[in-house]
Coordinates of C-alpha atoms in Angstrom, one line a residue:
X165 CA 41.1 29.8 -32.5
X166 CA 40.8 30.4 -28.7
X167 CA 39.4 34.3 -28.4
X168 CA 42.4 35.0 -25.7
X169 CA 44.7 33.7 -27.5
X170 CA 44.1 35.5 -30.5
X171 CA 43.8 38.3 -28.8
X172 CA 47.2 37.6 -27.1
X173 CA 48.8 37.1 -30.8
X174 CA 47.1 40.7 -31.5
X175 CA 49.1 42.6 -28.8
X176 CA 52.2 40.5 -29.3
X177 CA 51.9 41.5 -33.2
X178 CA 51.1 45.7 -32.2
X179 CA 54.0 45.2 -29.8
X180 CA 56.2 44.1 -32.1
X181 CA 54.9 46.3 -34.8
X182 CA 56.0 49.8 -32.6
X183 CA 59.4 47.7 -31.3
X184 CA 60.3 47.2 -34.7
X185 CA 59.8 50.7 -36.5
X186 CA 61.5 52.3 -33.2
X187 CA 64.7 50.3 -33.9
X188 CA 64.6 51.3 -37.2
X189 CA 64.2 54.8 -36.4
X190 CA 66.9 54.7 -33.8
X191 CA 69.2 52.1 -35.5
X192 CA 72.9 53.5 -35.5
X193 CA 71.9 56.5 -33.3
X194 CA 75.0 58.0 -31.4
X195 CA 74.9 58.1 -28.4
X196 CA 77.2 61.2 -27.4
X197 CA 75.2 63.3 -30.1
X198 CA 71.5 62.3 -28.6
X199 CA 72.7 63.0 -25.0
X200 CA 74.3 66.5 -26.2
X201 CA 70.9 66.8 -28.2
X202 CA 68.7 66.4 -25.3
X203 CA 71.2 68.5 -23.1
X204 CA 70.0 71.5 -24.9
X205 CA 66.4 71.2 -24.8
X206 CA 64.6 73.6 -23.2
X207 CA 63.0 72.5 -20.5
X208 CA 60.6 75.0 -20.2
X209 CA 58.5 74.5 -23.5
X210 CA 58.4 71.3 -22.3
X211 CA 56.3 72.2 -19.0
X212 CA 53.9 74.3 -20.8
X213 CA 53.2 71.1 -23.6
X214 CA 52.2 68.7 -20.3
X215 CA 50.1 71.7 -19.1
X216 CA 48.5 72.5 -22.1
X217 CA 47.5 68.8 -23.3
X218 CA 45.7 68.7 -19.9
X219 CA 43.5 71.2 -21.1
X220 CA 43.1 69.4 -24.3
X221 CA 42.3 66.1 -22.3
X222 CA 39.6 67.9 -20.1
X223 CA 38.1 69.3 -23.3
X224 CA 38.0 66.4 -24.7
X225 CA 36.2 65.1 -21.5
X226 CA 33.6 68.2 -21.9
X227 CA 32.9 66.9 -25.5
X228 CA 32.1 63.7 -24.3
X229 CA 29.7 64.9 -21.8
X230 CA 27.8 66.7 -24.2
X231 CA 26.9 63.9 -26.4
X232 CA 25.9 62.1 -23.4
X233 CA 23.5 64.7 -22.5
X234 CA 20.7 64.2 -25.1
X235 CA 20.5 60.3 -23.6
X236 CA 19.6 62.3 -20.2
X237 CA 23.0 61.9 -18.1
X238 CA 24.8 63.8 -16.6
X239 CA 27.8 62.7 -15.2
X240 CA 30.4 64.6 -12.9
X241 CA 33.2 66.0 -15.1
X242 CA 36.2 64.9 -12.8
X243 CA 34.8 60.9 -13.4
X244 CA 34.4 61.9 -17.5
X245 CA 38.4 63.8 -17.1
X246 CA 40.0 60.9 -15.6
X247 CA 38.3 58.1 -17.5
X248 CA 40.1 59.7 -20.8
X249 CA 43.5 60.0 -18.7
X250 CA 42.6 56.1 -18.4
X251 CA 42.1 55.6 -21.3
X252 CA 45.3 56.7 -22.9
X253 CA 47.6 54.6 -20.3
X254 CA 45.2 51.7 -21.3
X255 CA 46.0 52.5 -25.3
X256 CA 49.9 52.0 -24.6
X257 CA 49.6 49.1 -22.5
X258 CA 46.9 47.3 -25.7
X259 CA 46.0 49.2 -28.8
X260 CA 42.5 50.4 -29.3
X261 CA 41.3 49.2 -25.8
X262 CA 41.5 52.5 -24.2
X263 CA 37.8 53.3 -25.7
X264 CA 36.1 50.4 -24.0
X265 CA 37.8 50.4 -20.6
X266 CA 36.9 54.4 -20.4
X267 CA 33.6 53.3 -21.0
X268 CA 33.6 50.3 -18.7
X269 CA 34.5 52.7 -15.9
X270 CA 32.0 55.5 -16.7
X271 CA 29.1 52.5 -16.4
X272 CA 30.5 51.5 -13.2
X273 CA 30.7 54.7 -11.3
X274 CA 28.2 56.6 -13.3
X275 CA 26.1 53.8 -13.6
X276 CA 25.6 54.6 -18.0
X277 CA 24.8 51.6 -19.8
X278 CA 28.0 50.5 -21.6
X279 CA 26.0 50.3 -24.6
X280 CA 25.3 53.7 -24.7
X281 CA 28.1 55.3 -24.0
X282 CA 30.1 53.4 -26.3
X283 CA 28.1 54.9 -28.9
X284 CA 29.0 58.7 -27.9
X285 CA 32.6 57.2 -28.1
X286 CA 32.1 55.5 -31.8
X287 CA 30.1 59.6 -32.9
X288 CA 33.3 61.0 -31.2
X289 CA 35.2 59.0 -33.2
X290 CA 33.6 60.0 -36.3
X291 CA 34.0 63.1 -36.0
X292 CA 37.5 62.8 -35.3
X293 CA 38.1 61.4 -38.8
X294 CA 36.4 64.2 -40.7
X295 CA 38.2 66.8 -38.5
X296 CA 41.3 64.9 -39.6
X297 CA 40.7 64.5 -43.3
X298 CA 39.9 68.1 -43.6
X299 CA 43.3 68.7 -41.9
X300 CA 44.8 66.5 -44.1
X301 CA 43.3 68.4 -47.3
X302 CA 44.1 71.8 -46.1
X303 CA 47.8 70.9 -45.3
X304 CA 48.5 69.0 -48.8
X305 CA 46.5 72.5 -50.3
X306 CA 48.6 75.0 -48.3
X307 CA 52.1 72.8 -48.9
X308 CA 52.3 72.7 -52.2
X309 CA 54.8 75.4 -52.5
X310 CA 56.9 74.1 -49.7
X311 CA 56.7 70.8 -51.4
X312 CA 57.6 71.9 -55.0
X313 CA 60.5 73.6 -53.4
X314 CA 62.0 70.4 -51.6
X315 CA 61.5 69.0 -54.3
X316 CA 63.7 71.5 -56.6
X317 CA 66.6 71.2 -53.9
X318 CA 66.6 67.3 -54.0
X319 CA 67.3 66.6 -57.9
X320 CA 66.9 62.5 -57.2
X321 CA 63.5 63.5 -56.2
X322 CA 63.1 65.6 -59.3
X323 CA 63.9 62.7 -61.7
X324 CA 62.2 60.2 -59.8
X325 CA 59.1 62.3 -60.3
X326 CA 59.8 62.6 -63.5
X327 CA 59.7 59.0 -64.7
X328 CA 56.3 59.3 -62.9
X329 CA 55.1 61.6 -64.7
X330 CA 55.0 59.4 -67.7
X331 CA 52.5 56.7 -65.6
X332 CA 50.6 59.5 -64.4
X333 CA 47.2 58.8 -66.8
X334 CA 47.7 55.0 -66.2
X335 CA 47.4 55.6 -62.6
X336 CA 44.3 57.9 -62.8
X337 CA 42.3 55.5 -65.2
X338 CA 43.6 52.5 -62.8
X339 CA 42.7 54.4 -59.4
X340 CA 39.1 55.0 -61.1
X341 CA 38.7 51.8 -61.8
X342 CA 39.6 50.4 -58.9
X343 CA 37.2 52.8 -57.1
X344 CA 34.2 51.5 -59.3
X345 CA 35.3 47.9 -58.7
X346 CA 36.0 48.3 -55.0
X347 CA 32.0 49.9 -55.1
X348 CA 31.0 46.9 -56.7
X349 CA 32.3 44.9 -54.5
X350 CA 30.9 46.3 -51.4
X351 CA 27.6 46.6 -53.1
X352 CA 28.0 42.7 -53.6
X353 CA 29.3 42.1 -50.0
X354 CA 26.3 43.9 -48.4
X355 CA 23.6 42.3 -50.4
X356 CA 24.7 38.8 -49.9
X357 CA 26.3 39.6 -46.7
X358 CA 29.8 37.8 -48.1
X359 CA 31.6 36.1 -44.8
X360 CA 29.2 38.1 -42.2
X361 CA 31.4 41.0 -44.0
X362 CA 28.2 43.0 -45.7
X363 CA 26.9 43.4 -42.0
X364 CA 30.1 44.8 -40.7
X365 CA 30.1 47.4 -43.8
X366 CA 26.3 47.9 -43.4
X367 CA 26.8 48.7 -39.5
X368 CA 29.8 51.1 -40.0
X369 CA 27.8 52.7 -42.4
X370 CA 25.0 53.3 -40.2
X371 CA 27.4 54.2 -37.0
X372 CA 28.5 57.1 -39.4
X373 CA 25.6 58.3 -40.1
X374 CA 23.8 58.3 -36.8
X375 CA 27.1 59.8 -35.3
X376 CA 26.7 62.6 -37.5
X377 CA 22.6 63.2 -36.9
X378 CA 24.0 62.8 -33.1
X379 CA 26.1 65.9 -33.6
X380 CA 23.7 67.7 -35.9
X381 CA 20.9 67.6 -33.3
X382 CA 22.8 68.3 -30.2
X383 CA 21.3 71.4 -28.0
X384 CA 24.9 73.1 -27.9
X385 CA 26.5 71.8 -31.2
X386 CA 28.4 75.2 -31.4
X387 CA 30.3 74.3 -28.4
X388 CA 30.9 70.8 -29.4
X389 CA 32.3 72.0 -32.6
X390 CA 34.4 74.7 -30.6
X391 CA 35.6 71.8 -28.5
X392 CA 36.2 69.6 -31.1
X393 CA 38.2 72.3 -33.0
X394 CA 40.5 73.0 -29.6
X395 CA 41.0 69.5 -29.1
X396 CA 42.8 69.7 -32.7
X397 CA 44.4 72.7 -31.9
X398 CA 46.1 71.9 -29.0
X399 CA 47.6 68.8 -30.5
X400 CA 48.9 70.4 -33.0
X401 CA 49.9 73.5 -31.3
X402 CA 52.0 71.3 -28.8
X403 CA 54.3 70.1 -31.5
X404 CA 54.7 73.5 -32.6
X405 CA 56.2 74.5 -28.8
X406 CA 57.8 71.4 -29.0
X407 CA 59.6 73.4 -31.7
X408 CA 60.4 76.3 -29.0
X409 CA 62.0 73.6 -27.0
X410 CA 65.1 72.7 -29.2
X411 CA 67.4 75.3 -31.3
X412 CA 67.4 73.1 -34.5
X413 CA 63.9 73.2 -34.9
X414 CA 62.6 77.0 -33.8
X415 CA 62.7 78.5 -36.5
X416 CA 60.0 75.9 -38.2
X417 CA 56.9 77.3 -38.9
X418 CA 52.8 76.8 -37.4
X419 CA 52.5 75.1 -40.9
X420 CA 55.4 72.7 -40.5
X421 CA 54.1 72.1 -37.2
X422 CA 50.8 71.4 -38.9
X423 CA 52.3 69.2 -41.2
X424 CA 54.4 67.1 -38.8
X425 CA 50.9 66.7 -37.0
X426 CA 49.1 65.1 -39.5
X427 CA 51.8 62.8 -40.9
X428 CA 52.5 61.7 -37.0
X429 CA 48.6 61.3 -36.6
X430 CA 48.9 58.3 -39.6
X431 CA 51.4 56.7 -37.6
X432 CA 49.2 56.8 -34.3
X433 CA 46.8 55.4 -36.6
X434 CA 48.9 52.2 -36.9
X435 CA 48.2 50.0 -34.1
X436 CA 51.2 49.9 -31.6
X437 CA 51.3 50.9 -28.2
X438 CA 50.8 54.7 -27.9
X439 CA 52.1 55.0 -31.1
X440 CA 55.4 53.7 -30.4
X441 CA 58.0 53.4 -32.7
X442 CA 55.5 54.1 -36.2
X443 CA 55.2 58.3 -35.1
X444 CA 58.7 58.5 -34.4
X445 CA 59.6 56.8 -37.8
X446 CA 57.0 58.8 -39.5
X447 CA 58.2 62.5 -37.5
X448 CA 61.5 62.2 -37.8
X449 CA 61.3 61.6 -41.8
X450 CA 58.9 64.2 -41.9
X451 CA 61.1 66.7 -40.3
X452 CA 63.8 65.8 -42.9
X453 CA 62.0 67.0 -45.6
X454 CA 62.1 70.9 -43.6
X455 CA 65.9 70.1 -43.5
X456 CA 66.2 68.9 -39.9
X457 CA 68.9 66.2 -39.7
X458 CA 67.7 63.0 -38.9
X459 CA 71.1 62.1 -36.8
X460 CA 70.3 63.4 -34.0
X461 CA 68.1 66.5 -34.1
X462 CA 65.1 64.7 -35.8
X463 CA 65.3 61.7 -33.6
X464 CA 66.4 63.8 -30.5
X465 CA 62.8 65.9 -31.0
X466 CA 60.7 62.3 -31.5
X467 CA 61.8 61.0 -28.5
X468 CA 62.0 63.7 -26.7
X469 CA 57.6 64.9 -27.8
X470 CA 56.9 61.2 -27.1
X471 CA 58.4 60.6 -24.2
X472 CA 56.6 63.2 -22.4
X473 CA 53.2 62.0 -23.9
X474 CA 54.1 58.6 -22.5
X475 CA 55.7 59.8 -18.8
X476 CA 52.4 62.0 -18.9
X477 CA 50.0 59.3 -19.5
X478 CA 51.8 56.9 -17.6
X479 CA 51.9 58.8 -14.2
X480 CA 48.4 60.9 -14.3
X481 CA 46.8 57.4 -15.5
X482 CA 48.0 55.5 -12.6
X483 CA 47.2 57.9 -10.5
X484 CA 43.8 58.8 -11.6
X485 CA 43.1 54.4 -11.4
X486 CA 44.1 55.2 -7.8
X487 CA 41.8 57.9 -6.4
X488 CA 38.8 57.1 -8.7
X489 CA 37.6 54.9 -6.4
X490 CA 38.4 56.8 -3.4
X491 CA 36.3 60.0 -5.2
X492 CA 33.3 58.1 -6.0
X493 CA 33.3 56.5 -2.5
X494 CA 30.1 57.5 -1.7
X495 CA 29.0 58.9 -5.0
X496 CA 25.4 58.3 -6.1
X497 CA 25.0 59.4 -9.9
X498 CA 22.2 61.7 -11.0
X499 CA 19.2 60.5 -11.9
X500 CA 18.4 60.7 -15.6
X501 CA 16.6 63.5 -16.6
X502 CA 13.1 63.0 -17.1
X503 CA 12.4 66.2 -19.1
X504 CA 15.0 63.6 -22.2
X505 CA 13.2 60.9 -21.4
X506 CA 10.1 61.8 -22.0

């Protein structure tokens, strides 16, 4: 198959994917009872969420210019800042291309081969997904109480669990197995290189572990870890004043906020533009389980956190596509240093 044309079916698929899950998140919605909803918000929380994910943005800009320092660059922060405000604009126009066309534009005004700064992206990304499964562990750790009672208020949970109860030691002994098997597998798949698929495994493998030596044997490692841990912190600390904004969700907890945050992440994770449709699906059932009604405070709060991610990145992308240019007008990048080189 034609490579544009599959990658035409690709963003025609994610596009339908987000389209699909945001009707059946919205499907039924009255319309009086959104408006009133969104009537009420307070518009104020709303201002300090924009202001504070700029902060996260540039941090996340700062972290990326660390990494690039042990290949001897040194790039001007306000091209690294507005190559991630790119970046997301380019995510919810095609899934997953935002990495490479931020990357693309630091080699063209910074003059970085692509090649290497692709690979500070794939470390960053690394280091995203353990920051995020450790996330993950501590919220299913610290919600178990919060869980167990849900569940004692629900009783058609409580019986449903029940009659899983009994399949519980077929499911461990299956999951093992399937672990072993799926090891195996691999195992098989990288020795004979199965369908060029053993390659693929062997390099993501190695991308992982170079990532984290990367990380491990960076000169300020404490402040990409302090970064790192910000970056985290502001997303999740945004849904938590998204909280502050509406009446039916204040009195949630930093927790809940937590919570919502990781369960939303999963539905980022799914690739449709910006995370359209999947995290409001995924939010607005996860605020049902703190007792948030789904018609229309939960959906009022998805659209309402989303939106402004989208109007954010929409406006300060096209606007940072626009100046770029004019700022590196007559912009010569450093040299590299030749201290790293040598």
């Amino acid at each position: 198959m034609n490579s544009k044309i599959k990658k035409a079916l690709q963003i025609i698929i994610f596009f339908a994917i987000g389209i699909g899950l945001f009707w059946l998140a919205y499907r039924g919605q009255d319309i009086d009872s959104m408006i009133f909803a969104l009537k009420n918000t307070k518009w104020g929380w709303i201002i300090a969420i924009a202001i504070l994910c700029l902060v996260g943005h540039y941090c996340r800009a700062l972290r990326w210019e660390l990494l690039l320092e042990p290949s001897g660059y040194k790039p001007r922060k306000i091209n690294l800042f507005i190559s991630v405000l790119v970046m997301y604009l380019s995510n919810m126009a095609i899934p997953r291309s935002g990495e490479v066309f931020r990357c693309g534009m630091i080699t063209k005004y910074e003059k970085i081969p692509f090649a290497e700064s692709l690979g500070t992206v794939v470390t960053e990304r690394i280091v995203d997904l353990v920051m995020l499964f450790i996330i993950t562990i501590a919220v299913l750790i610290c919600q178990t109480g919060i869980v167990s009672e849900i569940i004692a208020n629900n009783p058609d949970i409580a019986t449903r669990i029940e009659t899983i109860k009994d399949y519980i030691p077929y499911i461990i002994v299956a999951t093992i197995l399937l672990i072993v098997l799926s090891i195996f597998i691999i195992k098989i798949m990288i020795k004979r290189n199965v369908f060029g698929i053993g390659e693929k495994i062997k390099g993501l493998w190695n991308s992982f572990k170079n990532g984290m030596t990367t990380v491990l044997h960076l000169k300020q490692r404490v402040l990409f870890i302090f970064y790192t841990i910000f970056i985290y912190f502001v997303y999740f600390y945004t849904i938590y004043l998204g909280f502050q904004a509406f009446e039916f969700t204040e009195h949630l907890s930093l927790m809940t906020a937590l919570t919502v945050f990781v369960l939303g992440t999963f539905g980022v994770v799914v690739p449709s533009p910006g995370g359209m449709g999947t995290w409001h699906f995924i939010v607005i059932e996860t605020l049902s389980l703190f007792g948030i009604n789904k018609d229309p405070d939960g959906r009022a709060f998805a659209l309402v956190i989303h939106g402004l991610q989208d109007i954010t990145f929409l406006f300060l992308g096209v606007i940072s596509l626009l100046i770029l240019p004019i700022i590196n007008k007559n912009y010569q990048p450093k040299e590299v240093y030749i201290e790293n080189k040598e």
